[in-house]
Coordinates of C-alpha atoms and ligand atoms in Angstrom, one line a residue:
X1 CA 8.6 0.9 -27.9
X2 CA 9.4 4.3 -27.1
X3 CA 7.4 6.2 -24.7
X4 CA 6.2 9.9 -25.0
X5 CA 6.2 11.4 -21.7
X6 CA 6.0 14.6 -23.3
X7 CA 2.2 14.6 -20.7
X8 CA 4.7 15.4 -17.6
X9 CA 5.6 18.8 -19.1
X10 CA 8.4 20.6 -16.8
X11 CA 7.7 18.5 -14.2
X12 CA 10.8 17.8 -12.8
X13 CA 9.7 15.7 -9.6
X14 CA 6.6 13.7 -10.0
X15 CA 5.0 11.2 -7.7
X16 CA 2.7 8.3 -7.5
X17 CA 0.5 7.8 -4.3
X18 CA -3.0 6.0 -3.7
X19 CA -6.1 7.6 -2.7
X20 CA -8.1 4.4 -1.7
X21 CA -7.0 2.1 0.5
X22 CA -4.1 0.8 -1.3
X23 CA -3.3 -1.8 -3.8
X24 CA -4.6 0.8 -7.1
X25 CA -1.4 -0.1 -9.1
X26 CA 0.8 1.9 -8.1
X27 CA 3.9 -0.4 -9.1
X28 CA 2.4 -0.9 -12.4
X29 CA 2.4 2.8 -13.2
X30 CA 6.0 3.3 -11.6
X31 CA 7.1 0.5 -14.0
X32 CA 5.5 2.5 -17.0
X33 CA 7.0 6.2 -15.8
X34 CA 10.4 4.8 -14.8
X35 CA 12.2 5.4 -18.5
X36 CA 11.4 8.7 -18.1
X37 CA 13.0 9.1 -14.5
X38 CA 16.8 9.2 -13.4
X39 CA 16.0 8.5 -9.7
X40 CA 13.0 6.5 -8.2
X41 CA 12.5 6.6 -4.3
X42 CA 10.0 4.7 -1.6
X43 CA 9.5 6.7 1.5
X44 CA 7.2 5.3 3.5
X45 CA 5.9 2.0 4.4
X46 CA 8.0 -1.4 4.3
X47 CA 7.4 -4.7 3.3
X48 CA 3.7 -4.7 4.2
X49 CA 3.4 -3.4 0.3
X50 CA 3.1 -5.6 -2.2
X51 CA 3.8 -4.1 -5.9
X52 CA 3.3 -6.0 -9.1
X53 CA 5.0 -5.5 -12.4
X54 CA 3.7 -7.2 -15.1
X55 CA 5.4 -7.1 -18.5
X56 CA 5.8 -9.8 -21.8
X57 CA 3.9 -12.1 -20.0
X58 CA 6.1 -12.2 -16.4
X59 CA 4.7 -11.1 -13.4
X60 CA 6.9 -9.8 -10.4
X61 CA 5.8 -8.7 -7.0
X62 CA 8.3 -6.4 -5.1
X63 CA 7.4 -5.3 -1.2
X64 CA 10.6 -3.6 0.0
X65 CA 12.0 -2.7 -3.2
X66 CA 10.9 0.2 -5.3
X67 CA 9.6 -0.6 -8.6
X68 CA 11.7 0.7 -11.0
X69 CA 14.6 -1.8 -9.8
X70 CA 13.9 -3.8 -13.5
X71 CA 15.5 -0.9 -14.8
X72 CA 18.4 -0.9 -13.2
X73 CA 20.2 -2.2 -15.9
X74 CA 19.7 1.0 -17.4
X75 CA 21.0 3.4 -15.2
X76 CA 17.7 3.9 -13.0
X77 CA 18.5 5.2 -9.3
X78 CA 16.3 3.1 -6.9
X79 CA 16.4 4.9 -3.0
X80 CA 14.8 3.1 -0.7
X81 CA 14.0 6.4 1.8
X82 CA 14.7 7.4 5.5
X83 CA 11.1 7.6 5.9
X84 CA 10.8 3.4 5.0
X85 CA 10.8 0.4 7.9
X86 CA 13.5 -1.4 6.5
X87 CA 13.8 -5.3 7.1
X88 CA 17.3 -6.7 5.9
X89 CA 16.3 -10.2 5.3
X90 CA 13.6 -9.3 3.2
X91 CA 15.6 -6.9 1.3
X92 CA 18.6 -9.6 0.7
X93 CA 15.7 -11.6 -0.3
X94 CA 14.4 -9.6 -2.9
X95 CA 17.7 -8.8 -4.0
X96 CA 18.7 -12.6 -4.9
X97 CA 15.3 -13.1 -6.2
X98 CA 16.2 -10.6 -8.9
X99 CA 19.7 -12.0 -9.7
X100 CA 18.4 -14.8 -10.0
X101 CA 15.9 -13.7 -12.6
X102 CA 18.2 -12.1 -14.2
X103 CA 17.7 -8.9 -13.2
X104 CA 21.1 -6.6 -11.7
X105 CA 20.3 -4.1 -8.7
X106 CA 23.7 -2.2 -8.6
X107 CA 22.1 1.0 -8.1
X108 CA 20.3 0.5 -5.2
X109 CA 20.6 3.0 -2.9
X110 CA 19.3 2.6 0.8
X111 CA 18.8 5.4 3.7
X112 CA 21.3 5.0 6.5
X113 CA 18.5 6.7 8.2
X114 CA 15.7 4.0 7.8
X115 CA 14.6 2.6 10.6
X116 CA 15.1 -1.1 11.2
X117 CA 12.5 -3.7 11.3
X118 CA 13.8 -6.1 13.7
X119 CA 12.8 -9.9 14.4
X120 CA 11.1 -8.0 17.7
X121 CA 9.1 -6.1 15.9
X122 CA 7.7 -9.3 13.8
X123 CA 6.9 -10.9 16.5
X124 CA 5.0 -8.4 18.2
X125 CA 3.1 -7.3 15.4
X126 CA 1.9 -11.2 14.3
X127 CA 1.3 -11.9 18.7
X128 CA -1.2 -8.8 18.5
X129 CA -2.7 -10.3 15.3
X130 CA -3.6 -13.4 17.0
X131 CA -5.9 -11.6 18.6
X132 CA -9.7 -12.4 17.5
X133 CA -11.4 -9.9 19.3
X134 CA -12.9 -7.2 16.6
X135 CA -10.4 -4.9 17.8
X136 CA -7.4 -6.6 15.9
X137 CA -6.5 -4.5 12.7
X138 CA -5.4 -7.2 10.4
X139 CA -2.0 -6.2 9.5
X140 CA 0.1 -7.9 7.0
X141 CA 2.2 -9.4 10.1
X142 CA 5.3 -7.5 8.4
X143 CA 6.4 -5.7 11.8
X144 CA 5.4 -2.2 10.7
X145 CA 3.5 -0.6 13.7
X146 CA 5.9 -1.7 16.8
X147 CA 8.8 -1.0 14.2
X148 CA 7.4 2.7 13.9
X149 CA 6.3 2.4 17.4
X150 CA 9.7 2.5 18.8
X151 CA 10.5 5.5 16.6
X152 CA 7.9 8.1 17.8
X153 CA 9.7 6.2 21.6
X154 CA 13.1 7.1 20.8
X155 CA 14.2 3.8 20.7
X156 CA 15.1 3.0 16.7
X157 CA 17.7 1.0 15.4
X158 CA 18.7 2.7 12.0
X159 CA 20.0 1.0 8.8
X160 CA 23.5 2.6 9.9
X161 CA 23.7 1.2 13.3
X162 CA 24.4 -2.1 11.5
X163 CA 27.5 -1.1 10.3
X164 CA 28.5 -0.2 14.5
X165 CA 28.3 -3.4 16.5
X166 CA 28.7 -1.5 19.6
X167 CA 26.8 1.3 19.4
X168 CA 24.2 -1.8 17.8
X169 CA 24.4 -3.9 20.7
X170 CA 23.7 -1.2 23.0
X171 CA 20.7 0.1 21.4
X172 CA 19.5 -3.0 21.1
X173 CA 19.5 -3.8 25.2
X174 CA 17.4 -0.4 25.1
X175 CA 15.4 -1.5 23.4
X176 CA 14.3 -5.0 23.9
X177 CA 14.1 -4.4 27.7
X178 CA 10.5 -3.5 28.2
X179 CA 9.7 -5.8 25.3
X180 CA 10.8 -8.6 27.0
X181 CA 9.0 -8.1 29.6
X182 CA 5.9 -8.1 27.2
X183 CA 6.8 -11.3 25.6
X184 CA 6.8 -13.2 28.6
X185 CA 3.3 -12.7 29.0
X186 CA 2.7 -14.5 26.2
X187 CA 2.4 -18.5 25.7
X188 CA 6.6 -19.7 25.5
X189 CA 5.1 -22.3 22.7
X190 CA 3.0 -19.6 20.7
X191 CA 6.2 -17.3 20.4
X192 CA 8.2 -20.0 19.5
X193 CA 6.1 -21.3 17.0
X194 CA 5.9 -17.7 15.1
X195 CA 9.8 -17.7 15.6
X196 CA 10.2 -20.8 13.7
X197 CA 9.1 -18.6 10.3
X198 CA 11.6 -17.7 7.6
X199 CA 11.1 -13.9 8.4
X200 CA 12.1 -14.7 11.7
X201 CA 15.4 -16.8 11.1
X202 CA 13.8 -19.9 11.0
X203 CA 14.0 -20.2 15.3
X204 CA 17.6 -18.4 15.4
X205 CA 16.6 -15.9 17.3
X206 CA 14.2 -17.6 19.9
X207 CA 15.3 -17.9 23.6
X208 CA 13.3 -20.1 25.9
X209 CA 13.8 -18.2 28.9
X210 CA 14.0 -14.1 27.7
X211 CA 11.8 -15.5 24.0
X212 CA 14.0 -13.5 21.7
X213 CA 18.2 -13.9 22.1
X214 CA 19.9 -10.5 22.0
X215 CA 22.9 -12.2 20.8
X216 CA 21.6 -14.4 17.8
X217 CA 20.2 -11.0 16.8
X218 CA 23.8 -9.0 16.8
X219 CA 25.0 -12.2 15.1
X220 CA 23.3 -11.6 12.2
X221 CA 22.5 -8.3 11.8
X222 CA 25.8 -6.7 12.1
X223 CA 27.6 -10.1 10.8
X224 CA 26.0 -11.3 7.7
X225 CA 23.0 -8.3 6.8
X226 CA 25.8 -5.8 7.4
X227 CA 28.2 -7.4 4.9
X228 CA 25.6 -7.6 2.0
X229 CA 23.9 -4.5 2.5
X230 CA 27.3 -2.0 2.9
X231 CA 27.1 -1.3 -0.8
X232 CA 23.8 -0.1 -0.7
X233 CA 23.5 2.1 2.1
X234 CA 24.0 5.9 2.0
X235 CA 23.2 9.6 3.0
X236 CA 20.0 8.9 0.2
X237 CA 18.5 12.6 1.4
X238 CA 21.5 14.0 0.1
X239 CA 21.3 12.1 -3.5
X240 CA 17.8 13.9 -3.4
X241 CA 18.6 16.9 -2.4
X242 CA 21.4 17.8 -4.9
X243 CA 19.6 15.9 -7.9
X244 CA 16.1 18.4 -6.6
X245 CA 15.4 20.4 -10.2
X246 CA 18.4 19.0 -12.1
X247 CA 17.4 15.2 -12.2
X248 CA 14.0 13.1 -12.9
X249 CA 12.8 12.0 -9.5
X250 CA 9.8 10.4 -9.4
X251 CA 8.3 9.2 -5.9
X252 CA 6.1 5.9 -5.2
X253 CA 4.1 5.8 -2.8
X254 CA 3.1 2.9 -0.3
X255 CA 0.0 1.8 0.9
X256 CA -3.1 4.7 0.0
X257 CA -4.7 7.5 1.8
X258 CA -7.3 6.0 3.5
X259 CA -4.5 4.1 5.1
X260 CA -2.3 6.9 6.3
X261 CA -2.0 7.0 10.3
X262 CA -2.4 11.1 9.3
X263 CA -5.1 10.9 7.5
X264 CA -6.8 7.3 7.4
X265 CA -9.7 5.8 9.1
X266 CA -7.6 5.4 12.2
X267 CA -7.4 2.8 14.5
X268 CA -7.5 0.9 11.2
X269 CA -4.7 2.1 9.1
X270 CA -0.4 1.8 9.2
X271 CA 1.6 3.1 10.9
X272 CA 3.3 5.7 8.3
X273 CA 1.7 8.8 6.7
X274 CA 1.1 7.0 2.9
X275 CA -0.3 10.7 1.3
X276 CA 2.0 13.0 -0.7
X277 CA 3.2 14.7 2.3
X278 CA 4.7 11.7 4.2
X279 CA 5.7 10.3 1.0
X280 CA 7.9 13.4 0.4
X281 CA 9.4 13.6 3.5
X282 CA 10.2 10.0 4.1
X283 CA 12.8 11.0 0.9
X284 CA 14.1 13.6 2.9
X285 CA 12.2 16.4 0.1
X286 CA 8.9 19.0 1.3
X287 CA 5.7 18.6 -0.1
X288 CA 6.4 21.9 -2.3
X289 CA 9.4 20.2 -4.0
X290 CA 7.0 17.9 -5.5
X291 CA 6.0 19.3 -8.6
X292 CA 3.2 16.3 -10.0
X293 CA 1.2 14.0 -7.9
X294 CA -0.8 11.7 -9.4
X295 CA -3.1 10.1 -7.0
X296 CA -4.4 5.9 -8.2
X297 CA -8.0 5.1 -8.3
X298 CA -9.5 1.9 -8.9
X299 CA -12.6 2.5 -11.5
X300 CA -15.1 2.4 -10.4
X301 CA -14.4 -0.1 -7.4
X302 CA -12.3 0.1 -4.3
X303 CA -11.1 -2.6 -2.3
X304 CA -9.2 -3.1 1.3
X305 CA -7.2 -5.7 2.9
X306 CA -7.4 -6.1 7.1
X307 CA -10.2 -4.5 9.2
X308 CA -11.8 -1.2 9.1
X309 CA -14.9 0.3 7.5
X310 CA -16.2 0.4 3.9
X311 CA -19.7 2.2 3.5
X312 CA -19.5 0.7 -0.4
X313 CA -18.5 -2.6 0.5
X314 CA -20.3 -5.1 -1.6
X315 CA -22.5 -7.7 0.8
X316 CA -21.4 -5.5 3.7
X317 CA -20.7 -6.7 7.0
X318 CA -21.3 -10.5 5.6
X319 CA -18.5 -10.0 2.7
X320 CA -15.8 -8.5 5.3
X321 CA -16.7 -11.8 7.7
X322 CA -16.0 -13.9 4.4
X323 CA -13.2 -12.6 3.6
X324 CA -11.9 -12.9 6.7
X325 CA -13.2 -16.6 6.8
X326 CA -12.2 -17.8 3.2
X327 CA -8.5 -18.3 1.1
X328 CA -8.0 -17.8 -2.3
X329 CA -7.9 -21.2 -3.5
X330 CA -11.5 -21.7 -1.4
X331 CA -13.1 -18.8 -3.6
X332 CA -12.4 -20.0 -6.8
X333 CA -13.5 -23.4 -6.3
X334 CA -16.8 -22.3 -4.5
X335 CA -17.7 -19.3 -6.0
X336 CA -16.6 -20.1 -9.8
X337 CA -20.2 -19.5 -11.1
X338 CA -20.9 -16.0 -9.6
X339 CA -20.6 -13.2 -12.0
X340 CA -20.1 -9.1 -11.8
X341 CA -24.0 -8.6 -12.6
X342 CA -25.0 -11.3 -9.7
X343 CA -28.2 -9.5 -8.0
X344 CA -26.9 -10.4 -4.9
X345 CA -24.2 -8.0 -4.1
X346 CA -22.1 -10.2 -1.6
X347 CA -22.1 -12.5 -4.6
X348 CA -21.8 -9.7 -7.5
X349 CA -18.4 -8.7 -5.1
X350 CA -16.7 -11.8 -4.6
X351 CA -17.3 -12.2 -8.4
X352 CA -15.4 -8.4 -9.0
X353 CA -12.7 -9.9 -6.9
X354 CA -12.1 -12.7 -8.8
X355 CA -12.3 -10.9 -12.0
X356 CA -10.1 -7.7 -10.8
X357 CA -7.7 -11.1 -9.2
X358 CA -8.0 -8.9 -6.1
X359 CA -6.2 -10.9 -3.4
X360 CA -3.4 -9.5 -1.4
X361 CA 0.0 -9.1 -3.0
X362 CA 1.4 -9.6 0.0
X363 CA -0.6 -11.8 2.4
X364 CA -2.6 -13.6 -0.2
X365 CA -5.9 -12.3 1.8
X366 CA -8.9 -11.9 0.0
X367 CA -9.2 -8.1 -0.4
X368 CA -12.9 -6.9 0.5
X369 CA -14.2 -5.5 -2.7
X370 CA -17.1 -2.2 -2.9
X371 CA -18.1 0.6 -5.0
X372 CA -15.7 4.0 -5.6
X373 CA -16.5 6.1 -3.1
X374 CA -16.4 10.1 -4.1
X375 CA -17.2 11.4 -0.5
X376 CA -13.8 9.6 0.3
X377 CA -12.2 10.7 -3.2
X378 CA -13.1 14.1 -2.7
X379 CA -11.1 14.1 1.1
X380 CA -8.0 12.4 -0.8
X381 CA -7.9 14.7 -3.5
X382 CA -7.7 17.8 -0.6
X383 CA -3.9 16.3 0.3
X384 CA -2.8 14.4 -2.6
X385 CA -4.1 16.8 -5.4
X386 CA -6.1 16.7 -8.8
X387 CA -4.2 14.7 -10.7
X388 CA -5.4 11.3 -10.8
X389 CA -4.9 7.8 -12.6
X390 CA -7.6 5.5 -13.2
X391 CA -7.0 1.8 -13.1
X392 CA -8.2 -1.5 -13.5
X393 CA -11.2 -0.3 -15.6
X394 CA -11.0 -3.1 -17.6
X395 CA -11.9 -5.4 -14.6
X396 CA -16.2 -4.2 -15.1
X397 CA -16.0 -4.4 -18.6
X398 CA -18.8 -7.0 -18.3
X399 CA -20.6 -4.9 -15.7
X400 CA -24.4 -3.7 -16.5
X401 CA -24.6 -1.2 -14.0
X402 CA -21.9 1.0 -12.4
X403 CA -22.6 2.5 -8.8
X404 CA -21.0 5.6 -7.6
X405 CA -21.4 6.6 -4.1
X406 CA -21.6 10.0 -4.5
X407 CA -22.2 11.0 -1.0
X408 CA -23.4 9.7 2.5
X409 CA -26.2 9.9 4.6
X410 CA -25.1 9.9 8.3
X411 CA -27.5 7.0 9.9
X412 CA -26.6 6.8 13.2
X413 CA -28.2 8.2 16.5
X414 CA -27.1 12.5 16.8
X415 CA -23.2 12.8 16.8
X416 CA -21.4 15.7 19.0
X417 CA -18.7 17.1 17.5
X418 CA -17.9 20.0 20.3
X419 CA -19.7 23.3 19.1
X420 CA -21.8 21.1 15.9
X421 CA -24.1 18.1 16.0
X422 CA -24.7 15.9 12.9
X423 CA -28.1 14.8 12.7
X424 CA -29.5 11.5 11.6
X425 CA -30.3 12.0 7.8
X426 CA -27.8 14.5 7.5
X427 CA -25.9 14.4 3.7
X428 CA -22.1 14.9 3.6
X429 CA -20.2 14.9 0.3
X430 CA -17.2 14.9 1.8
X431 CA -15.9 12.9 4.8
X432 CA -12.9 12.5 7.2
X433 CA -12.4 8.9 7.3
X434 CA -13.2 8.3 11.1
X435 CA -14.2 4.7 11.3
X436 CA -16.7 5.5 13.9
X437 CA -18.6 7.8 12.2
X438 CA -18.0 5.8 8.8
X439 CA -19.7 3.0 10.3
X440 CA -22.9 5.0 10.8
X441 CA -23.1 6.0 6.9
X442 CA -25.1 4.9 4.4
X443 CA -23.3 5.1 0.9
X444 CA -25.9 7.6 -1.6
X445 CA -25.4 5.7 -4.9
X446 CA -26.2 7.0 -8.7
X447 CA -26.4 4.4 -11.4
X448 CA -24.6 4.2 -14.7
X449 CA -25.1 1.9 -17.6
X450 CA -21.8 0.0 -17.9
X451 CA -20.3 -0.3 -21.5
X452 CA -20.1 -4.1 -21.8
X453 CA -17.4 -4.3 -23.9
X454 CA -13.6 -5.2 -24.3
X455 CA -11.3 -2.4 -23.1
X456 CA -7.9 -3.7 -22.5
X457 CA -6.6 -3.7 -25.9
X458 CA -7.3 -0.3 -26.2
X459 CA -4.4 2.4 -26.3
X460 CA -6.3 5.9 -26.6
X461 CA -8.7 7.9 -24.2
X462 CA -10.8 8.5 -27.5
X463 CA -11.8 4.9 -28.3
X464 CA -12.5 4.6 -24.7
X465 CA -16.3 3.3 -24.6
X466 CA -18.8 6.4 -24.4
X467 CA -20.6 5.3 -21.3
X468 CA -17.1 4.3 -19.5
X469 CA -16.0 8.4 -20.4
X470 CA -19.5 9.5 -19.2
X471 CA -18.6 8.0 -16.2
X472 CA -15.2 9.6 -16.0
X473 CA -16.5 13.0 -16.6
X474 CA -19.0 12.8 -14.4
X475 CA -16.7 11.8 -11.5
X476 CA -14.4 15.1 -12.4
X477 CA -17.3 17.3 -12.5
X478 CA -18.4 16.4 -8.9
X479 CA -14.8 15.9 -7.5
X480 CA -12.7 18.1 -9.3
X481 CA -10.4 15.5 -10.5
X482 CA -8.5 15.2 -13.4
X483 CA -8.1 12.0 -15.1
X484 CA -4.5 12.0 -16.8
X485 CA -4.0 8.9 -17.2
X486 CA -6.5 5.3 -17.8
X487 CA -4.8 1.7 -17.1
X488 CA -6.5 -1.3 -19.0
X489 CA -5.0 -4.3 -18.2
X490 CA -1.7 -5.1 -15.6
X491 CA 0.8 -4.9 -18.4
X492 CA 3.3 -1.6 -18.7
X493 CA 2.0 -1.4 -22.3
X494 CA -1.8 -1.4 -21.4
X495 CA -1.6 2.4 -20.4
X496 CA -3.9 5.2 -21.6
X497 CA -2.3 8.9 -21.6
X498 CA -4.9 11.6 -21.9
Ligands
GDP1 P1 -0.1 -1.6 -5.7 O1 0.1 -2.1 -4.3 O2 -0.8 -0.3 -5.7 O3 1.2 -1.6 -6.5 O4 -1.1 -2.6 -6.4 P2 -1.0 -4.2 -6.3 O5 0.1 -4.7 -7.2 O6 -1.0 -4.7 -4.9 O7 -2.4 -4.6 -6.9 C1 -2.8 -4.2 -8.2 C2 -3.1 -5.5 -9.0 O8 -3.8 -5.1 -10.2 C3 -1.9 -6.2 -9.5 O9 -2.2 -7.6 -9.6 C4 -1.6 -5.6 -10.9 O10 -1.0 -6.5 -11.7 C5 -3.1 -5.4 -11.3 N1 -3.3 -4.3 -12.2 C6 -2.7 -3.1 -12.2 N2 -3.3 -2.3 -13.2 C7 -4.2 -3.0 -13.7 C8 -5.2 -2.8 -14.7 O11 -5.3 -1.7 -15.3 N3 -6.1 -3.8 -15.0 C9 -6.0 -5.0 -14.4 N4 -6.9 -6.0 -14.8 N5 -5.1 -5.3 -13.5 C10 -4.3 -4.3 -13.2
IMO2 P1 0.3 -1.4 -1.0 O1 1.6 -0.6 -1.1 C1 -3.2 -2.7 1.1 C2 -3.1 -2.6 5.5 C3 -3.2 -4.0 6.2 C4 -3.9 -3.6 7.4 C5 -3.3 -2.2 7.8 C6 -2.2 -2.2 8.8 O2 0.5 -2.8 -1.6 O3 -0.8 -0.7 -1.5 P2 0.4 -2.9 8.6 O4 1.0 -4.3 8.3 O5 0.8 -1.9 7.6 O6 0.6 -2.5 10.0 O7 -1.2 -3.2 8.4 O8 -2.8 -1.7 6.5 N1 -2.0 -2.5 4.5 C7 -2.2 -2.5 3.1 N2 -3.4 -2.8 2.4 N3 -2.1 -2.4 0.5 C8 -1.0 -2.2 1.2 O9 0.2 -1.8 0.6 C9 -1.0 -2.2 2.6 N4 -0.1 -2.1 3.5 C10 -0.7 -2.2 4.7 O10 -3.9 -4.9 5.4 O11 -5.3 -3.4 7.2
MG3 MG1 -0.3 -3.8 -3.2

């Protein structure tokens, strides 16, 4: 069928970001907007993403790959950015996961500039998940913070330097010598066992004395990754530059705003800036070259994967313990009787998660499931824009009630701020996500009658239920948004243009 994208207008450079805390869709819609688009490019993030594309009844999941890579076959650019931690293996990966589905990636085009996630970084990353103190973040184990770590220390490999073995083998020493050092502290059998994973080489790269063998790295990185990748890699911020107002780009973003290290509820966030402005430099463009950003919202829910606050969260403190306690396979045989209108709201959660399928794309975690929260919207919508697209709505098609928290009331004891004070009681409408002072709010709700009826079969903003539009305006009103565009269901064809 052929798409009318006549919505984009002019726009010449468009981009898709999240303004929750990921996981809103966002590969879905850059599967729908890719026809129109010459060029599609990631720039930030890594494989901690997880993207799904679902179309005539397949379902694909890419991490390090953008999404528009099933369109290759037509003559779709896909740039992976300078601004992305890049993990060879996982690329090759995906790459022969596609052939083998039948799907060509010849124009792939990856940043010489993008820094390399190495099997050092992996490890580290997974040994300071292990933690079980509170204080752990819950990452997706993929290597992302030490990888970004060493960049902000001047102490990067790059996607280019695999191409040099010596230049290679000397920035490696660099940069495993204080790690080393750190490894050893660590039980020899614990490192070993997480270096016996298939992300890690399958034990290749273990050494029993210095836990990680500089050699059995070089080996493979500048042997067999460097061989593979060669076609792919390229000056990609010049590709962006000189197609800037004469081609289609069209960004997708990683990960969400209440995620970004910039702008998230720090400690518990990545280790990129995910909003529109790390997004567009990660491609090598500015923020003012961007000239749409739609931002993904989950409606009316929210969800998060890891640790970290969530005033909406659905049973609370008790629901992020059990999701930290329970697998998918566990929830759906216990809990296959709950349903979305369950008075208890632990209950009434785990049953929007199993509805909304709302386990981790990547990890396989249960995602902790709450209600959309428009004192966070609101601080989103400051960096990423307006524009925003609404999906998933079908997921509380059977709710009763809807709950929007529309504000928060600060609940904890007085809180100094230099010069101000926030006092117990004290409304905000909207917030910076500190988790501190998140954890001390109480969520101000406001009910709406749910439209209990069908939606993902339908294809216009018109037949759209009355109380689910009600709803919609109401959130634009208060937050300034603009809805532009409703998704109903995960396939590309179950999208709403307004
Ligand atoms: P991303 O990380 O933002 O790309 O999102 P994920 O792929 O991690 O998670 C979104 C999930 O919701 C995927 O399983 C999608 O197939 C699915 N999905 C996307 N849009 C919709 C929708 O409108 N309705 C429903 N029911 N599922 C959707
Ligand atoms: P997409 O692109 C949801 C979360 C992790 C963890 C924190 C830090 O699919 O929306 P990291 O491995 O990045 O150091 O983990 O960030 N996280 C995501 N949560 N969706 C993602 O990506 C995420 N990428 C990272 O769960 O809490
Ligand atoms: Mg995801």
């Amino acid at each position: 069928m052929k798409k009318d994208f006549s919505f984009l207008g002019n726009a010449k450079t468009v981009a898709v970001v999240c303004n929750q805390w990921g996981d809103t869709g966002k590969g879905k819609i850059i599967d729908f907007l890719t026809p129109w688009a010459d060029i599609v490019a990631r720039g930030t993030g890594g494989a901690n993403a997880g993207h799904t594309i679902c179309y005539q009844g397949r379902e694909f999941v890419t991490h390090l790959l953008p999404s528009s890579i099933f369109h290759d076959c037509d003559g779709k650019i896909s740039i992976i950015g300078s601004g992305v931690a890049f993990d060879p293996r996982q690329c090759l990966e995906e790459l022969g996961a596609l052939q083998e589905a039948g799907y060509p990636s010849r124009q792939l085009r990856i940043s010489r500039h993008s820094k390399l996630v190495l099997p050092q970084h992996i490890l580290l990353d997974q040994l300071s998940g292990i933690r079980k103190d509170s204080d752990a973040i819950g990452t997706t184990g993929r290597g992302i913070g030490p990888a970004y770590a060493d960049y902000y220390n001047r102490c990067s490999l790059f996607v280019g330097d695999l191409f040099h073995r010596d230049t290679f083998v000397k920035k490696l020493r660099l940069n495993l010598e204080e790690k080393i050092a750190r490894l050893r502290a660590y039980d020899h059998h614990l490192v070993e066992q997480i270096c016996r994973q298939q992300r890690l080489g399958n034990g290749a790269y273990f050494h029993p004395d210095s836990m990680l063998d500089p050699e059995a790295i070089v080996e493979d990185y500048t042997g067999f990754f460097a061989d593979q990748l060669r076609e792919y890699v390229t000056d990609t911020t010049e590709i962006m530059r000189a197609s800037l107002g004469k081609k289609r780009i069209l960004l997708e973003g990683a990960q969400g705003y209440l995620l970004s290290i910039e702008y998230g509820s720090y400690p518990y966030v990545t280790s990129s800036d995910c909003s529109i402005e790390g997004l567009a430099k990660g491609v090598g463009l500015n923020v003012g070259d961007v000239d749409l950003t739609f931002g993904a919202v989950k409606a009316f829910y929210m969800t998060r994967v890891g640790k970290g606050a969530f005033p909406t969260e659905c049973g609370g403190l008790v629901s992020d313990e059990h999701c930290g306690q329970i697998t998918r396979e566990q929830e759906k045989a216990e809990y296959s009787r709950v349903n979305v209108n369950d008075p208890d709201s632990l209950r009434q959660g785990i049953a929007i998660r199993m509805r909304g399928n709302e386990y981790g794309a990547t990890t396989g975690r249960p995602r902790r499931v709450g209600w959309l929260d428009l004192a966070l919207l609101r601080q989103a919508l400051r960096v990423n824009g307006n524009d925003i697209i609404l999906t998933k709505v079908d997921v509380l098609d059977e709710c009763e009630e809807i709950k929007l928290c529309t504000a928060y009331r600060y609940a904890g004891e007085q809180f100094f701020l230099g010069r101000d004070t926030i006092k117990h009681g004290e409304q905000f409408f909207t917030v910076f996500p500190d988790n501190a002072f998140l954890k001390s709010c109480e969520p101000v709700y406001q009910s709406f009658p749910g439209w209990l009826t069908s939606t993902s079969g339908l294809r216009s903003y018109a037949d759209l239920p009355k109380n689910m539009r009600a709803i919609i305006e109401y959130i634009e009103r208060e937050t300034g948004a603009v809805v532009r565009m409703v998704s109903v269901g995960p396939d590309r064809e179950q999208t709403i243009i307004r």
